Coordinates of C-alpha atoms in Angstrom, one line a residue:
V142 CA 1.9 1.7 15.2
N143 CA 1.9 3.5 11.0
V144 CA 4.8 2.5 9.9
A145 CA 4.9 4.2 6.8
N146 CA 2.9 7.9 5.3
E147 CA 2.7 8.4 1.5
V148 CA 5.5 6.2 0.6
V149 CA 3.9 4.9 -2.5
T150 CA 2.2 8.1 -4.2
Q151 CA 2.1 6.7 -8.0
P152 CA 3.6 4.1 -9.8
S153 CA 6.9 5.7 -11.2
N154 CA 8.4 5.0 -6.4
A155 CA 6.3 2.4 -6.6
N156 CA 9.6 -0.2 -6.5
A157 CA 9.3 1.1 -2.2
A158 CA 6.6 -1.1 -2.1
P159 CA 8.4 -4.1 -0.1
F160 CA 10.7 -1.6 2.1
I161 CA 7.1 -0.7 4.0
K162 CA 6.3 -4.7 3.9
A163 CA 10.5 -5.5 5.2
A164 CA 9.4 -2.9 8.3
L165 CA 5.9 -4.6 8.7
R166 CA 7.4 -7.6 8.8
D167 CA 10.7 -5.9 11.0
V168 CA 8.5 -4.0 13.2
K169 CA 6.3 -7.0 13.7
A170 CA 8.6 -9.4 15.1
Y171 CA 10.3 -7.2 17.6
L172 CA 6.9 -6.5 18.7
S173 CA 5.9 -10.0 18.7
S174 CA 9.1 -10.9 20.7
K175 CA 8.3 -8.6 23.6
A176 CA 4.9 -10.0 23.8
S177 CA 2.8 -7.0 22.5
S178 CA 0.1 -7.1 21.1
V179 CA -0.3 -3.3 18.9
L180 CA -1.5 -3.7 15.6
V181 CA 0.6 -2.3 13.1
S182 CA -0.7 0.6 9.5
Y183 CA 0.8 2.5 6.9
S184 CA -1.3 6.5 5.4
T185 CA -1.5 5.7 1.8
T186 CA -2.2 8.8 0.2
H187 CA -5.3 8.7 -2.0
P188 CA -5.6 9.6 -6.4
P189 CA -8.5 9.6 -7.7
N190 CA -9.0 6.1 -9.7
G191 CA -9.8 3.0 -8.9
R192 CA -9.2 -1.3 -8.7
E193 CA -7.9 -1.3 -11.7
Q194 CA -5.4 1.5 -10.4
W195 CA -2.0 1.6 -8.1
R196 CA -4.4 3.1 -5.9
D197 CA -6.1 -0.1 -4.8
M198 CA -3.6 -2.9 -6.2
L199 CA -1.0 -1.1 -3.3
A200 CA -4.2 -2.2 -0.9
Y201 CA -3.5 -5.4 -1.7
Y202 CA -0.2 -6.2 -1.4
L203 CA 0.5 -5.0 1.9
T204 CA -2.7 -6.7 2.4
C205 CA -1.9 -9.6 0.7
A206 CA 0.4 -13.0 2.2
S207 CA 1.0 -13.7 5.1
A208 CA -0.2 -12.0 8.5
A209 CA 3.5 -11.9 9.4
T210 CA 5.0 -9.1 6.4
S211 CA 0.7 -7.5 6.3
V212 CA -1.0 -4.7 7.8
D213 CA -3.0 -5.1 10.9
L214 CA -5.1 -1.6 10.1
Y215 CA -5.2 0.1 6.7
A216 CA -5.0 4.2 7.0
L217 CA -5.7 6.3 3.9
N218 CA -5.6 10.2 4.1
S219 CA -8.3 11.4 2.1
Y220 CA -9.5 14.7 0.5
S221 CA -12.5 14.0 -1.7
C222 CA -15.0 15.4 -0.4
C223 CA -15.4 18.7 -0.5
A224 CA -18.0 21.8 0.5
N225 CA -21.5 20.7 0.9
S226 CA -20.0 17.4 -2.5
S227 CA -22.6 14.2 -2.2
F228 CA -21.2 11.2 -1.4
S229 CA -21.5 10.0 -5.3
A230 CA -20.0 12.8 -6.3
S231 CA -16.3 12.6 -4.1
G232 CA -15.9 9.6 -5.2
D233 CA -16.3 8.0 -1.0
S234 CA -19.0 4.9 -3.3
T235 CA -15.9 4.5 -5.7
L236 CA -14.1 3.9 -2.8
T237 CA -16.0 1.5 -0.6
H238 CA -16.7 -0.4 -3.3
D239 CA -13.2 -1.3 -4.2
F240 CA -11.8 -1.4 0.1
S241 CA -15.4 -3.7 0.7
S242 CA -13.4 -7.0 0.2
L243 CA -9.5 -5.7 1.4
P244 CA -9.2 -8.6 4.9
V245 CA -8.3 -6.0 7.3
P246 CA -10.3 -3.2 8.5
A247 CA -9.4 0.2 7.6
Y248 CA -9.8 3.8 8.2
L249 CA -9.7 7.9 7.2
S250 CA -6.2 8.6 8.6
E251 CA -6.3 11.8 7.9
F252 CA -9.6 13.6 6.4
G253 CA -11.3 17.1 5.8
C254 CA -11.2 19.0 2.7
V255 CA -10.1 23.0 2.0
E256 CA -9.6 24.1 -0.7
A257 CA -13.0 24.5 -2.1
V258 CA -13.9 26.5 1.0
G259 CA -11.9 28.8 1.3
T260 CA -9.0 28.7 4.8
G261 CA -10.6 28.2 7.8
E262 CA -13.7 26.3 6.9
R263 CA -15.2 23.5 6.8
P264 CA -17.8 22.1 7.0
W265 CA -17.6 18.6 7.9
S266 CA -20.5 17.2 5.1
E267 CA -18.1 13.8 5.1
V268 CA -18.7 13.4 8.7
S269 CA -22.4 11.9 8.6
A270 CA -21.8 9.7 5.4
L271 CA -18.2 8.5 7.3
F272 CA -20.7 7.2 11.1
S273 CA -23.3 5.8 9.0
R274 CA -23.4 2.5 6.3
P275 CA -22.3 1.7 3.3
M276 CA -19.3 3.7 4.4
T277 CA -19.4 1.8 7.8
D278 CA -19.2 -1.2 6.0
T279 CA -15.6 -0.4 5.1
F280 CA -14.6 1.8 7.0
S281 CA -13.8 2.4 10.6
G282 CA -14.2 5.8 11.0
G283 CA -11.2 8.5 10.8
V284 CA -9.4 11.1 12.2
A285 CA -9.6 15.0 11.1
F286 CA -6.4 16.8 9.7
T287 CA -5.4 18.0 12.1
Y288 CA -5.6 19.5 16.5
F289 CA -2.6 22.5 15.3
P290 CA -2.1 24.9 12.5
Q291 CA 0.2 25.2 10.2
P292 CA 2.8 27.6 9.8
S293 CA 2.7 27.3 6.2
G294 CA 0.4 26.8 3.5
V295 CA -3.5 25.4 3.7
D296 CA -4.7 25.9 7.2
Y297 CA -6.3 22.3 8.7
G298 CA -5.8 23.6 12.1
L299 CA -9.2 22.9 13.9
L300 CA -7.7 25.2 16.4
N301 CA -5.7 27.6 17.6
V302 CA -2.6 28.3 20.4
N303 CA -0.7 30.5 21.3
A304 CA 2.6 31.2 23.6
D305 CA 0.7 34.1 25.4
Q306 CA -3.5 11.6 -11.1
L307 CA -1.8 8.1 -12.2
T308 CA -2.6 5.1 -13.7
T309 CA -1.6 1.8 -14.3
S310 CA -2.5 -1.1 -15.1
E311 CA -0.3 -3.3 -13.1
L312 CA 1.4 -2.2 -9.2
P313 CA 5.7 -2.7 -10.3
V314 CA 6.8 -4.4 -7.5
S315 CA 8.0 -7.5 -6.5
T316 CA 7.0 -10.3 -3.6
T317 CA 10.4 -10.4 -2.9
L318 CA 11.7 -8.8 -0.2
P319 CA 15.2 -7.6 1.5
P320 CA 16.2 -9.2 3.8
T321 CA 16.1 -7.2 7.8
P322 CA 19.3 -4.9 7.5
N323 CA 22.1 -6.1 9.4
T324 CA 24.5 -4.6 10.5
Q325 CA 27.2 -6.7 12.4
L326 CA 27.2 -8.2 8.8
C327 CA 28.3 -5.2 7.2
N328 CA 31.1 -4.0 10.1
C329 CA 32.1 -7.3 9.9
V330 CA 32.7 -6.3 6.2
E331 CA 34.5 -2.8 6.9
Q332 CA 36.3 -4.4 9.1
N333 CA 38.0 -7.0 7.8
A334 CA 37.6 -6.0 3.8
Y335 CA 37.3 -2.7 3.1
S336 CA 41.1 -1.3 1.5
C337 CA 40.0 1.9 0.6
I338 CA 38.4 4.2 3.3
L339 CA 36.8 7.3 3.7
N340 CA 37.8 10.3 5.7
A341 CA 35.6 11.0 8.6
A342 CA 34.8 14.4 7.3
S343 CA 33.9 12.8 4.5
F344 CA 31.8 9.9 5.6
N345 CA 29.9 12.4 7.9
S346 CA 28.9 14.0 4.5
P347 CA 25.5 12.8 2.6
N348 CA 27.0 15.6 -0.8
I349 CA 30.2 13.5 -0.4
I350 CA 28.7 10.2 0.3
G351 CA 27.1 10.8 -2.9
T352 CA 29.1 12.3 -5.4
L353 CA 31.5 9.7 -4.1
T354 CA 29.6 6.3 -4.7
G355 CA 28.2 7.9 -8.3
Q356 CA 31.7 8.6 -9.8
A357 CA 33.1 5.0 -8.0
C358 CA 30.2 3.1 -9.5
S359 CA 30.9 4.2 -13.2
Y360 CA 35.1 3.7 -12.4
L361 CA 34.3 0.5 -11.0
G362 CA 32.1 -0.2 -14.2
Q363 CA 34.5 0.7 -16.7
R364 CA 36.6 -1.5 -15.5
A365 CA 34.1 -4.2 -16.2
G366 CA 33.2 -3.9 -12.3
S367 CA 30.0 -3.7 -11.4
C368 CA 28.5 -1.9 -8.1
A369 CA 25.3 -4.6 -7.6
P370 CA 25.9 -6.0 -4.6
I371 CA 25.0 -2.2 -3.2
L372 CA 22.2 -1.9 -5.0
A373 CA 18.5 -3.1 -4.2
G374 CA 15.5 -3.2 -7.0
G375 CA 12.2 -3.2 -5.0
A376 CA 10.6 -3.1 -8.4
T377 CA 12.1 -6.4 -9.2
G378 CA 13.3 -8.6 -5.7
T379 CA 16.9 -7.8 -6.5
Y380 CA 18.3 -7.1 -3.6
G381 CA 22.7 -7.1 -3.2
N382 CA 24.9 -8.5 0.0
Y383 CA 24.8 -5.1 1.0
S384 CA 21.9 -2.7 0.0
F385 CA 20.8 -3.0 2.9
C386 CA 24.1 -1.6 5.2
S387 CA 24.8 2.3 5.7
S388 CA 25.2 4.1 3.1
G389 CA 29.2 5.6 4.9
Q390 CA 29.5 2.1 4.5
R391 CA 27.9 0.4 0.6
V392 CA 30.5 3.9 -1.2
Q393 CA 33.4 2.2 0.5
W394 CA 33.0 -0.9 -0.8
A395 CA 32.5 -0.2 -4.5
M396 CA 36.1 2.0 -4.0
S397 CA 37.6 -1.0 -2.7
E398 CA 36.2 -2.8 -5.9
Y399 CA 37.4 -0.5 -7.8
Y400 CA 41.2 0.2 -6.2
E401 CA 41.4 -4.3 -5.7
T402 CA 40.6 -3.8 -10.0
T403 CA 43.8 -2.0 -10.6
Q404 CA 46.1 -3.8 -8.1
F405 CA 46.0 -1.5 -5.1
D406 CA 46.9 1.7 -7.3
A407 CA 47.2 5.0 -4.8
Q408 CA 45.4 7.5 -7.5
S409 CA 43.4 4.4 -7.7
C410 CA 41.6 5.1 -3.4
H411 CA 42.3 8.7 -3.7
F412 CA 38.5 11.1 -4.8
A413 CA 39.6 13.9 -4.3
G414 CA 40.7 14.1 -0.5
N415 CA 38.6 12.2 0.3
A416 CA 40.0 8.3 0.9
T417 CA 42.4 6.7 2.6
S418 CA 44.0 3.8 1.6
K419 CA 44.8 0.8 3.4
T420 CA 45.7 -2.8 3.5
P421 CA 42.4 -4.6 4.4
P422 CA 43.5 -8.7 6.4
A423 CA 41.5 -10.0 3.1
P424 CA 39.5 -9.8 0.2
I425 CA 36.3 -8.6 -0.1
D426 CA 34.6 -12.0 -1.3
A427 CA 36.1 -13.8 1.3
A428 CA 35.6 -11.6 4.2
F429 CA 32.3 -11.9 3.4
G430 CA 31.8 -15.1 3.4
S431 CA 33.2 -15.1 6.9
C432 CA 31.4 -13.0 8.2
L433 CA 28.9 -13.7 6.4
A434 CA 29.4 -17.3 8.6
Q435 CA 28.9 -15.7 12.1
Y436 CA 25.8 -12.9 11.2
P437 CA 24.0 -14.7 7.8
V438 CA 21.7 -12.5 6.6
A439 CA 17.8 -14.2 7.1
V440 CA 14.8 -12.5 8.2
M441 CA 15.5 -12.0 11.5
V442 CA 13.8 -10.7 14.4
P443 CA 15.5 -6.2 15.0
R444 CA 16.9 -5.5 18.2
P445 CA 16.7 -2.2 19.8
D446 CA 20.7 -1.3 19.5
G447 CA 20.1 -2.1 15.6
T448 CA 21.8 -5.4 15.5
S449 CA 19.1 -8.5 14.1
G450 CA 19.7 -11.8 16.0
G451 CA 17.9 -14.4 17.9
G452 CA 16.9 -15.9 15.1
P453 CA 13.9 -15.6 11.9
A454 CA 11.1 -13.8 12.7
S455 CA 8.0 -16.5 13.4
G456 CA 6.4 -17.3 10.3
T457 CA 9.5 -17.3 8.3
S458 CA 12.2 -18.4 7.1
M459 CA 15.3 -18.2 7.0
T460 CA 16.5 -16.4 3.0
S461 CA 19.8 -15.6 1.8
A462 CA 21.0 -12.4 0.3
P463 CA 20.6 -12.6 -3.6
S464 CA 23.5 -12.9 -5.6
A465 CA 25.4 -10.2 -6.6
T466 CA 25.1 -10.6 -11.1
G467 CA 22.1 -9.3 -12.7
S468 CA 20.6 -6.0 -12.6
A469 CA 20.0 -3.7 -10.1
E470 CA 18.1 -0.7 -9.4
P471 CA 19.8 1.8 -6.5
S472 CA 17.5 1.7 -3.3
G473 CA 15.2 4.4 -2.3
G474 CA 15.2 6.2 -6.6
S475 CA 16.1 6.0 -10.2
N476 CA 19.6 7.8 -9.9
A477 CA 22.1 6.5 -11.9
A478 CA 24.6 6.4 -7.8
A479 CA 24.5 3.9 -5.7
G480 CA 22.0 5.8 -2.8
S481 CA 21.7 9.9 -2.5
G482 CA 23.9 9.4 1.0
K483 CA 20.3 10.1 2.8
G484 CA 18.2 6.6 4.2
S485 CA 14.5 6.1 4.5
V486 CA 13.6 6.3 8.1
M487 CA 10.4 4.3 8.5
A488 CA 8.8 7.5 10.7
V489 CA 6.6 5.1 13.7
M490 CA 3.7 7.0 15.1
I491 CA 0.7 6.9 16.9
A492 CA -2.3 8.6 15.8
A493 CA -4.9 10.1 17.7
M494 CA -7.8 9.1 17.2
I495 CA -10.3 12.6 16.7
A496 CA -13.7 12.1 17.3
V497 CA -15.7 15.1 14.7
V498 CA -19.7 15.7 14.9
G499 CA -20.8 18.5 11.8
G500 CA -23.2 18.3 8.4
G501 CA -23.9 15.4 6.4
C502 CA -22.4 14.5 2.5
S503 CA -26.0 13.6 1.3
L504 CA -25.2 10.0 0.3
L505 CA -27.3 10.0 -3.2

């Protein structure tokens, strides 16, 4: 099972790495709860760099510490060996050396350069190197990209079917992972604390949610408030109490918090006609405490229905969410508004290993 593909592509978005490890943790906990021994992997892009740069540090970050939060296989999408390049000139020799001490098996999840030789014409010169020493000491084969042709762009298809560089000295991420998303906690707070509610049409509009989140957080900041409770920072390891809730629930938190600071002034919950007010059973902080007692924030075994339960995942400890104070950054990017309304979905894929025979990338 591949939890994600090329999420981190440069140092500026390396703060997504803790979320990859959190996805690994939750997927592995779920598989363990089903007595499954399926291996879990991540596929990364292959920039031309070495051990001192982010490619290798990401690999070691995702394979370090507990096995419960680390990949079982590490995959690399590599198109470095083009035309009749050599093992040394392509950079594969450096790659093999840099990955030689990874504690898990590695393989090429994509390979087969096209650009240097013209569309549809590939000599597959890396195959002999990939299945020979010294590469076999580090890599366990690879997957040729791709089986079917693409409708546009460079054609990597192996057959046709008709109907009839950035560098850094350190990886800027935290080893503190976000908690498992807790839908029950988010729903409990929404039902018992929010006083400013999105209209149904607005709740289902990512663009409106993104705009309103920015507005509500700006208004809240003008009144000495903060949207830190709905923000998540992979670089700092700071995760607000509501940062794992849906984008609609997060913006309703911000609007309700602002509405409360104005002493429930009717105009404060208008938001251009996108929201309506209601009288909540309890203030937000009090409701959160009550809901938290029922649905603790922790590392839990996820369930297919999106809820979490069954106690802490094996090999992990119960951890409370960080307080809503301090700095945090919007989840999924550097935009000032908390969340754009589009959540990052870790796609789960099963890769079919394709054996390819071809020429030789000379081992020079």
